[in-house]
Amino acid sequence: MDSRFIQAHREARWSFWLAVAYLVLWALTAGLAGSQAGITGLPRWFELSCLLVPLLFILLCWLMIRMVFRDIPLEDDNDAPT
């Protein structure tokens, strides 16, 4: 199998599981955090699920792009015009 497809599949898996983890963590923090006032005066569930979790996953996406994603050529050398 071509190494481009292996890398693309790897990147797709990482992206999918990071999105699933985001949804699960967002739902858990929205449902379990409670409605007491947090640090900013907003409900704690809102602070965690709408402020903290997105910031955490922005950092995780940046790390994923830096460590997992690779710049690969997309053109096929075998189909070059003659």
PDB file of N, CA and C in Angstrom:
ATOM      1  N   MET A   1       0.838  -1.174   0.000  1.00  0.00           N
ATOM      2  CA  MET A   1       0.000   0.000   0.000  1.00  0.00           C
ATOM      3  C   MET A   1       0.887   1.243   0.000  1.00  0.00           C
ATOM      4  N   ASP A   2       0.432   2.256  -0.681  1.00  0.00           N
ATOM      5  CA  ASP A   2       1.171   3.516  -0.799  1.00  0.00           C
ATOM      6  C   ASP A   2       1.266   4.206   0.566  1.00  0.00           C
ATOM      7  N   SER A   3       2.425   4.755   0.875  1.00  0.00           N
ATOM      8  CA  SER A   3       2.635   5.380   2.188  1.00  0.00           C
ATOM      9  C   SER A   3       1.748   6.608   2.385  1.00  0.00           C
ATOM     10  N   ARG A   4       1.319   7.245   1.292  1.00  0.00           N
ATOM     11  CA  ARG A   4       0.422   8.393   1.414  1.00  0.00           C
ATOM     12  C   ARG A   4      -0.908   7.979   2.025  1.00  0.00           C
ATOM     13  N   PHE A   5      -1.414   6.808   1.620  1.00  0.00           N
ATOM     14  CA  PHE A   5      -2.691   6.330   2.138  1.00  0.00           C
ATOM     15  C   PHE A   5      -2.570   5.916   3.603  1.00  0.00           C
ATOM     16  N   ILE A   6      -1.441   5.362   3.962  1.00  0.00           N
ATOM     17  CA  ILE A   6      -1.214   4.976   5.360  1.00  0.00           C
ATOM     18  C   ILE A   6      -1.208   6.222   6.243  1.00  0.00           C
ATOM     19  N   GLN A   7      -0.498   7.260   5.801  1.00  0.00           N
ATOM     20  CA  GLN A   7      -0.444   8.510   6.572  1.00  0.00           C
ATOM     21  C   GLN A   7      -1.812   9.181   6.624  1.00  0.00           C
ATOM     22  N   ALA A   8      -2.537   9.205   5.521  1.00  0.00           N
ATOM     23  CA  ALA A   8      -3.867   9.817   5.506  1.00  0.00           C
ATOM     24  C   ALA A   8      -4.829   9.069   6.426  1.00  0.00           C
ATOM     25  N   HIS A   9      -4.735   7.753   6.434  1.00  0.00           N
ATOM     26  CA  HIS A   9      -5.590   6.953   7.315  1.00  0.00           C
ATOM     27  C   HIS A   9      -5.250   7.213   8.781  1.00  0.00           C
ATOM     28  N   ARG A  10      -3.976   7.329   9.075  1.00  0.00           N
ATOM     29  CA  ARG A  10      -3.530   7.619  10.442  1.00  0.00           C
ATOM     30  C   ARG A  10      -4.055   8.985  10.898  1.00  0.00           C
ATOM     31  N   GLU A  11      -3.960   9.989  10.037  1.00  0.00           N
ATOM     32  CA  GLU A  11      -4.442  11.325  10.372  1.00  0.00           C
ATOM     33  C   GLU A  11      -5.953  11.323  10.572  1.00  0.00           C
ATOM     34  N   ALA A  12      -6.670  10.579   9.743  1.00  0.00           N
ATOM     35  CA  ALA A  12      -8.126  10.508   9.865  1.00  0.00           C
ATOM     36  C   ALA A  12      -8.536   9.841  11.179  1.00  0.00           C
ATOM     37  N   ARG A  13      -7.844   8.769  11.565  1.00  0.00           N
ATOM     38  CA  ARG A  13      -8.152   8.109  12.831  1.00  0.00           C
ATOM     39  C   ARG A  13      -7.926   9.037  14.018  1.00  0.00           C
ATOM     40  N   TRP A  14      -6.791   9.728  14.026  1.00  0.00           N
ATOM     41  CA  TRP A  14      -6.506  10.662  15.112  1.00  0.00           C
ATOM     42  C   TRP A  14      -7.563  11.760  15.173  1.00  0.00           C
ATOM     43  N   SER A  15      -7.949  12.299  14.037  1.00  0.00           N
ATOM     44  CA  SER A  15      -8.955  13.366  14.002  1.00  0.00           C
ATOM     45  C   SER A  15     -10.306  12.865  14.492  1.00  0.00           C
ATOM     46  N   PHE A  16     -10.693  11.677  14.062  1.00  0.00           N
ATOM     47  CA  PHE A  16     -11.973  11.107  14.480  1.00  0.00           C
ATOM     48  C   PHE A  16     -12.013  10.896  15.988  1.00  0.00           C
ATOM     49  N   TRP A  17     -10.990  10.274  16.544  1.00  0.00           N
ATOM     50  CA  TRP A  17     -11.002   9.983  17.976  1.00  0.00           C
ATOM     51  C   TRP A  17     -10.865  11.243  18.826  1.00  0.00           C
ATOM     52  N   LEU A  18     -10.182  12.247  18.315  1.00  0.00           N
ATOM     53  CA  LEU A  18     -10.122  13.513  19.046  1.00  0.00           C
ATOM     54  C   LEU A  18     -11.501  14.175  19.051  1.00  0.00           C
ATOM     55  N   ALA A  19     -12.230  14.109  17.956  1.00  0.00           N
ATOM     56  CA  ALA A  19     -13.585  14.657  17.905  1.00  0.00           C
ATOM     57  C   ALA A  19     -14.521  13.895  18.838  1.00  0.00           C
ATOM     58  N   VAL A  20     -14.412  12.573  18.871  1.00  0.00           N
ATOM     59  CA  VAL A  20     -15.240  11.773  19.775  1.00  0.00           C
ATOM     60  C   VAL A  20     -14.908  12.120  21.234  1.00  0.00           C
ATOM     61  N   ALA A  21     -13.646  12.254  21.553  1.00  0.00           N
ATOM     62  CA  ALA A  21     -13.237  12.607  22.915  1.00  0.00           C
ATOM     63  C   ALA A  21     -13.770  13.985  23.297  1.00  0.00           C
ATOM     64  N   TYR A  22     -13.770  14.915  22.362  1.00  0.00           N
ATOM     65  CA  TYR A  22     -14.315  16.247  22.622  1.00  0.00           C
ATOM     66  C   TYR A  22     -15.797  16.164  22.969  1.00  0.00           C
ATOM     67  N   LEU A  23     -16.556  15.430  22.169  1.00  0.00           N
ATOM     68  CA  LEU A  23     -17.989  15.313  22.425  1.00  0.00           C
ATOM     69  C   LEU A  23     -18.285  14.646  23.760  1.00  0.00           C
ATOM     70  N   VAL A  24     -17.549  13.602  24.088  1.00  0.00           N
ATOM     71  CA  VAL A  24     -17.754  12.900  25.353  1.00  0.00           C
ATOM     72  C   VAL A  24     -17.400  13.807  26.532  1.00  0.00           C
ATOM     73  N   LEU A  25     -16.258  14.469  26.461  1.00  0.00           N
ATOM     74  CA  LEU A  25     -15.852  15.343  27.567  1.00  0.00           C
ATOM     75  C   LEU A  25     -16.794  16.529  27.697  1.00  0.00           C
ATOM     76  N   TRP A  26     -17.243  17.081  26.582  1.00  0.00           N
ATOM     77  CA  TRP A  26     -18.186  18.194  26.625  1.00  0.00           C
ATOM     78  C   TRP A  26     -19.483  17.758  27.308  1.00  0.00           C
ATOM     79  N   ALA A  27     -20.007  16.596  26.933  1.00  0.00           N
ATOM     80  CA  ALA A  27     -21.255  16.106  27.522  1.00  0.00           C
ATOM     81  C   ALA A  27     -21.079  15.809  29.015  1.00  0.00           C
ATOM     82  N   LEU A  28     -19.954  15.225  29.396  1.00  0.00           N
ATOM     83  CA  LEU A  28     -19.714  14.930  30.811  1.00  0.00           C
ATOM     84  C   LEU A  28     -19.616  16.198  31.644  1.00  0.00           C
ATOM     85  N   THR A  29     -18.880  17.183  31.167  1.00  0.00           N
ATOM     86  CA  THR A  29     -18.742  18.414  31.949  1.00  0.00           C
ATOM     87  C   THR A  29     -20.049  19.197  31.976  1.00  0.00           C
ATOM     88  N   ALA A  30     -20.826  19.149  30.898  1.00  0.00           N
ATOM     89  CA  ALA A  30     -22.110  19.858  30.894  1.00  0.00           C
ATOM     90  C   ALA A  30     -23.107  19.178  31.820  1.00  0.00           C
ATOM     91  N   GLY A  31     -23.049  17.875  31.914  1.00  0.00           N
ATOM     92  CA  GLY A  31     -24.023  17.156  32.721  1.00  0.00           C
ATOM     93  C   GLY A  31     -23.652  16.964  34.173  1.00  0.00           C
ATOM     94  N   LEU A  32     -22.376  16.886  34.481  1.00  0.00           N
ATOM     95  CA  LEU A  32     -21.955  16.540  35.841  1.00  0.00           C
ATOM     96  C   LEU A  32     -21.418  17.702  36.674  1.00  0.00           C
ATOM     97  N   ALA A  33     -21.176  18.843  36.066  1.00  0.00           N
ATOM     98  CA  ALA A  33     -20.497  19.919  36.779  1.00  0.00           C
ATOM     99  C   ALA A  33     -21.392  20.652  37.777  1.00  0.00           C
ATOM    100  N   GLY A  34     -22.680  20.671  37.564  1.00  0.00           N
ATOM    101  CA  GLY A  34     -23.562  21.374  38.490  1.00  0.00           C
ATOM    102  C   GLY A  34     -23.791  22.812  38.065  1.00  0.00           C
ATOM    103  N   SER A  35     -24.724  23.470  38.731  1.00  0.00           N
ATOM    104  CA  SER A  35     -25.092  24.826  38.319  1.00  0.00           C
ATOM    105  C   SER A  35     -24.640  25.887  39.323  1.00  0.00           C
ATOM    106  N   GLN A  36     -23.743  25.531  40.239  1.00  0.00           N
ATOM    107  CA  GLN A  36     -23.207  26.528  41.156  1.00  0.00           C
ATOM    108  C   GLN A  36     -22.383  27.538  40.367  1.00  0.00           C
ATOM    109  N   ALA A  37     -22.243  28.725  40.931  1.00  0.00           N
ATOM    110  CA  ALA A  37     -21.450  29.757  40.266  1.00  0.00           C
ATOM    111  C   ALA A  37     -19.976  29.374  40.290  1.00  0.00           C
ATOM    112  N   GLY A  38     -19.328  29.584  39.170  1.00  0.00           N
ATOM    113  CA  GLY A  38     -17.904  29.280  39.062  1.00  0.00           C
ATOM    114  C   GLY A  38     -17.051  30.513  39.277  1.00  0.00           C
ATOM    115  N   ILE A  39     -15.816  30.462  38.818  1.00  0.00           N
ATOM    116  CA  ILE A  39     -14.850  31.553  39.014  1.00  0.00           C
ATOM    117  C   ILE A  39     -15.306  32.845  38.348  1.00  0.00           C
ATOM    118  N   THR A  40     -15.869  32.745  37.155  1.00  0.00           N
ATOM    119  CA  THR A  40     -16.277  33.934  36.409  1.00  0.00           C
ATOM    120  C   THR A  40     -17.682  34.413  36.759  1.00  0.00           C
ATOM    121  N   GLY A  41     -18.372  33.695  37.632  1.00  0.00           N
ATOM    122  CA  GLY A  41     -19.737  34.051  37.989  1.00  0.00           C
ATOM    123  C   GLY A  41     -20.774  33.339  37.137  1.00  0.00           C
ATOM    124  N   LEU A  42     -20.323  32.665  36.105  1.00  0.00           N
ATOM    125  CA  LEU A  42     -21.209  31.869  35.255  1.00  0.00           C
ATOM    126  C   LEU A  42     -21.416  30.501  35.892  1.00  0.00           C
ATOM    127  N   PRO A  43     -22.453  29.782  35.486  1.00  0.00           N
ATOM    128  CA  PRO A  43     -22.619  28.422  36.023  1.00  0.00           C
ATOM    129  C   PRO A  43     -21.392  27.558  35.723  1.00  0.00           C
ATOM    130  N   ARG A  44     -21.062  26.681  36.662  1.00  0.00           N
ATOM    131  CA  ARG A  44     -19.857  25.855  36.522  1.00  0.00           C
ATOM    132  C   ARG A  44     -19.909  24.968  35.284  1.00  0.00           C
ATOM    133  N   TRP A  45     -21.098  24.418  34.957  1.00  0.00           N
ATOM    134  CA  TRP A  45     -21.208  23.568  33.774  1.00  0.00           C
ATOM    135  C   TRP A  45     -20.855  24.348  32.515  1.00  0.00           C
ATOM    136  N   PHE A  46     -21.242  25.630  32.472  1.00  0.00           N
ATOM    137  CA  PHE A  46     -20.926  26.451  31.302  1.00  0.00           C
ATOM    138  C   PHE A  46     -19.439  26.754  31.230  1.00  0.00           C
ATOM    139  N   GLU A  47     -18.848  27.093  32.353  1.00  0.00           N
ATOM    140  CA  GLU A  47     -17.408  27.385  32.371  1.00  0.00           C
ATOM    141  C   GLU A  47     -16.590  26.197  31.899  1.00  0.00           C
ATOM    142  N   LEU A  48     -16.952  25.008  32.381  1.00  0.00           N
ATOM    143  CA  LEU A  48     -16.180  23.827  32.007  1.00  0.00           C
ATOM    144  C   LEU A  48     -16.435  23.409  30.565  1.00  0.00           C
ATOM    145  N   SER A  49     -17.711  23.291  30.181  1.00  0.00           N
ATOM    146  CA  SER A  49     -18.016  22.730  28.863  1.00  0.00           C
ATOM    147  C   SER A  49     -17.855  23.730  27.733  1.00  0.00           C
ATOM    148  N   CYS A  50     -18.002  25.017  27.992  1.00  0.00           N
ATOM    149  CA  CYS A  50     -17.945  26.000  26.905  1.00  0.00           C
ATOM    150  C   CYS A  50     -16.707  26.891  26.933  1.00  0.00           C
ATOM    151  N   LEU A  51     -15.953  26.866  28.017  1.00  0.00           N
ATOM    152  CA  LEU A  51     -14.732  27.666  28.085  1.00  0.00           C
ATOM    153  C   LEU A  51     -13.483  26.796  28.227  1.00  0.00           C
ATOM    154  N   LEU A  52     -13.467  25.917  29.206  1.00  0.00           N
ATOM    155  CA  LEU A  52     -12.265  25.128  29.485  1.00  0.00           C
ATOM    156  C   LEU A  52     -12.046  24.005  28.470  1.00  0.00           C
ATOM    157  N   VAL A  53     -13.081  23.222  28.191  1.00  0.00           N
ATOM    158  CA  VAL A  53     -12.932  22.085  27.266  1.00  0.00           C
ATOM    159  C   VAL A  53     -12.524  22.546  25.858  1.00  0.00           C
ATOM    160  N   PRO A  54     -13.148  23.591  25.292  1.00  0.00           N
ATOM    161  CA  PRO A  54     -12.677  24.039  23.972  1.00  0.00           C
ATOM    162  C   PRO A  54     -11.213  24.505  23.980  1.00  0.00           C
ATOM    163  N   LEU A  55     -10.797  25.204  25.023  1.00  0.00           N
ATOM    164  CA  LEU A  55      -9.396  25.628  25.093  1.00  0.00           C
ATOM    165  C   LEU A  55      -8.457  24.429  25.179  1.00  0.00           C
ATOM    166  N   LEU A  56      -8.846  23.432  25.959  1.00  0.00           N
ATOM    167  CA  LEU A  56      -8.047  22.214  26.059  1.00  0.00           C
ATOM    168  C   LEU A  56      -7.930  21.523  24.699  1.00  0.00           C
ATOM    169  N   PHE A  57      -9.029  21.436  23.975  1.00  0.00           N
ATOM    170  CA  PHE A  57      -8.992  20.729  22.702  1.00  0.00           C
ATOM    171  C   PHE A  57      -8.361  21.554  21.584  1.00  0.00           C
ATOM    172  N   ILE A  58      -8.347  22.863  21.703  1.00  0.00           N
ATOM    173  CA  ILE A  58      -7.559  23.669  20.765  1.00  0.00           C
ATOM    174  C   ILE A  58      -6.085  23.318  20.937  1.00  0.00           C
ATOM    175  N   LEU A  59      -5.641  23.213  22.181  1.00  0.00           N
ATOM    176  CA  LEU A  59      -4.257  22.813  22.460  1.00  0.00           C
ATOM    177  C   LEU A  59      -3.977  21.403  21.936  1.00  0.00           C
ATOM    178  N   LEU A  60      -4.912  20.465  22.175  1.00  0.00           N
ATOM    179  CA  LEU A  60      -4.718  19.091  21.700  1.00  0.00           C
ATOM    180  C   LEU A  60      -4.696  19.014  20.171  1.00  0.00           C
ATOM    181  N   CYS A  61      -5.537  19.800  19.504  1.00  0.00           N
ATOM    182  CA  CYS A  61      -5.508  19.834  18.033  1.00  0.00           C
ATOM    183  C   CYS A  61      -4.183  20.374  17.531  1.00  0.00           C
ATOM    184  N   TRP A  62      -3.674  21.416  18.173  1.00  0.00           N
ATOM    185  CA  TRP A  62      -2.383  21.968  17.780  1.00  0.00           C
ATOM    186  C   TRP A  62      -1.280  20.921  17.948  1.00  0.00           C
ATOM    187  N   LEU A  63      -1.313  20.202  19.078  1.00  0.00           N
ATOM    188  CA  LEU A  63      -0.319  19.148  19.294  1.00  0.00           C
ATOM    189  C   LEU A  63      -0.451  18.031  18.264  1.00  0.00           C
ATOM    190  N   MET A  64      -1.681  17.658  17.942  1.00  0.00           N
ATOM    191  CA  MET A  64      -1.898  16.605  16.952  1.00  0.00           C
ATOM    192  C   MET A  64      -1.348  17.028  15.591  1.00  0.00           C
ATOM    193  N   ILE A  65      -1.583  18.258  15.199  1.00  0.00           N
ATOM    194  CA  ILE A  65      -1.083  18.737  13.912  1.00  0.00           C
ATOM    195  C   ILE A  65       0.440  18.764  13.903  1.00  0.00           C
ATOM    196  N   ARG A  66       1.042  19.174  15.003  1.00  0.00           N
ATOM    197  CA  ARG A  66       2.507  19.242  15.074  1.00  0.00           C
ATOM    198  C   ARG A  66       3.166  17.863  15.111  1.00  0.00           C
ATOM    199  N   MET A  67       2.514  16.879  15.761  1.00  0.00           N
ATOM    200  CA  MET A  67       3.164  15.594  15.990  1.00  0.00           C
ATOM    201  C   MET A  67       2.692  14.474  15.073  1.00  0.00           C
ATOM    202  N   VAL A  68       1.454  14.488  14.636  1.00  0.00           N
ATOM    203  CA  VAL A  68       0.894  13.376  13.870  1.00  0.00           C
ATOM    204  C   VAL A  68       0.849  13.680  12.380  1.00  0.00           C
ATOM    205  N   PHE A  69       0.385  14.869  12.031  1.00  0.00           N
ATOM    206  CA  PHE A  69       0.225  15.209  10.620  1.00  0.00           C
ATOM    207  C   PHE A  69       1.577  15.442   9.957  1.00  0.00           C
ATOM    208  N   ARG A  70       1.701  15.025   8.717  1.00  0.00           N
ATOM    209  CA  ARG A  70       2.923  15.191   7.933  1.00  0.00           C
ATOM    210  C   ARG A  70       2.579  15.805   6.588  1.00  0.00           C
ATOM    211  N   ASP A  71       3.472  16.617   6.086  1.00  0.00           N
ATOM    212  CA  ASP A  71       3.309  17.201   4.762  1.00  0.00           C
ATOM    213  C   ASP A  71       3.752  16.163   3.740  1.00  0.00           C
ATOM    214  N   ILE A  72       2.800  15.679   2.944  1.00  0.00           N
ATOM    215  CA  ILE A  72       3.107  14.643   1.957  1.00  0.00           C
ATOM    216  C   ILE A  72       2.645  15.108   0.583  1.00  0.00           C
ATOM    217  N   PRO A  73       3.339  14.694  -0.471  1.00  0.00           N
ATOM    218  CA  PRO A  73       2.895  15.044  -1.825  1.00  0.00           C
ATOM    219  C   PRO A  73       1.624  14.266  -2.172  1.00  0.00           C
ATOM    220  N   LEU A  74       0.698  14.930  -2.844  1.00  0.00           N
ATOM    221  CA  LEU A  74      -0.566  14.291  -3.180  1.00  0.00           C
ATOM    222  C   LEU A  74      -0.599  13.754  -4.606  1.00  0.00           C
ATOM    223  N   GLU A  75       0.317  14.204  -5.461  1.00  0.00           N
ATOM    224  CA  GLU A  75       0.312  13.716  -6.836  1.00  0.00           C
ATOM    225  C   GLU A  75       0.956  12.330  -6.918  1.00  0.00           C
ATOM    226  N   ASP A  76       0.497  11.576  -7.876  1.00  0.00           N
ATOM    227  CA  ASP A  76       0.981  10.220  -8.082  1.00  0.00           C
ATOM    228  C   ASP A  76       2.083  10.232  -9.145  1.00  0.00           C
ATOM    229  N   ASP A  77       3.256   9.703  -8.817  1.00  0.00           N
ATOM    230  CA  ASP A  77       4.368   9.691  -9.757  1.00  0.00           C
ATOM    231  C   ASP A  77       4.146   8.703 -10.908  1.00  0.00           C
ATOM    232  N   ASN A  78       3.325   7.700 -10.707  1.00  0.00           N
ATOM    233  CA  ASN A  78       3.092   6.692 -11.738  1.00  0.00           C
ATOM    234  C   ASN A  78       2.200   7.200 -12.863  1.00  0.00           C
ATOM    235  N   ASP A  79       1.386   8.216 -12.619  1.00  0.00           N
ATOM    236  CA  ASP A  79       0.473   8.742 -13.613  1.00  0.00           C
ATOM    237  C   ASP A  79       0.994   9.989 -14.304  1.00  0.00           C
ATOM    238  N   ALA A  80       2.307  10.162 -14.334  1.00  0.00           N
ATOM    239  CA  ALA A  80       2.900  11.321 -14.970  1.00  0.00           C
ATOM    240  C   ALA A  80       2.687  11.274 -16.486  1.00  0.00           C
ATOM    241  N   PRO A  81       2.371  12.426 -17.106  1.00  0.00           N
ATOM    242  CA  PRO A  81       2.174  12.429 -18.565  1.00  0.00           C
ATOM    243  C   PRO A  81       3.472  12.103 -19.304  1.00  0.00           C
ATOM    244  N   THR A  82       3.358  11.417 -20.400  1.00  0.00           N
ATOM    245  CA  THR A  82       4.546  11.038 -21.177  1.00  0.00           C
ATOM    246  C   THR A  82       4.705  11.846 -22.412  1.00  0.00           C
TER     247      THR A  82
END
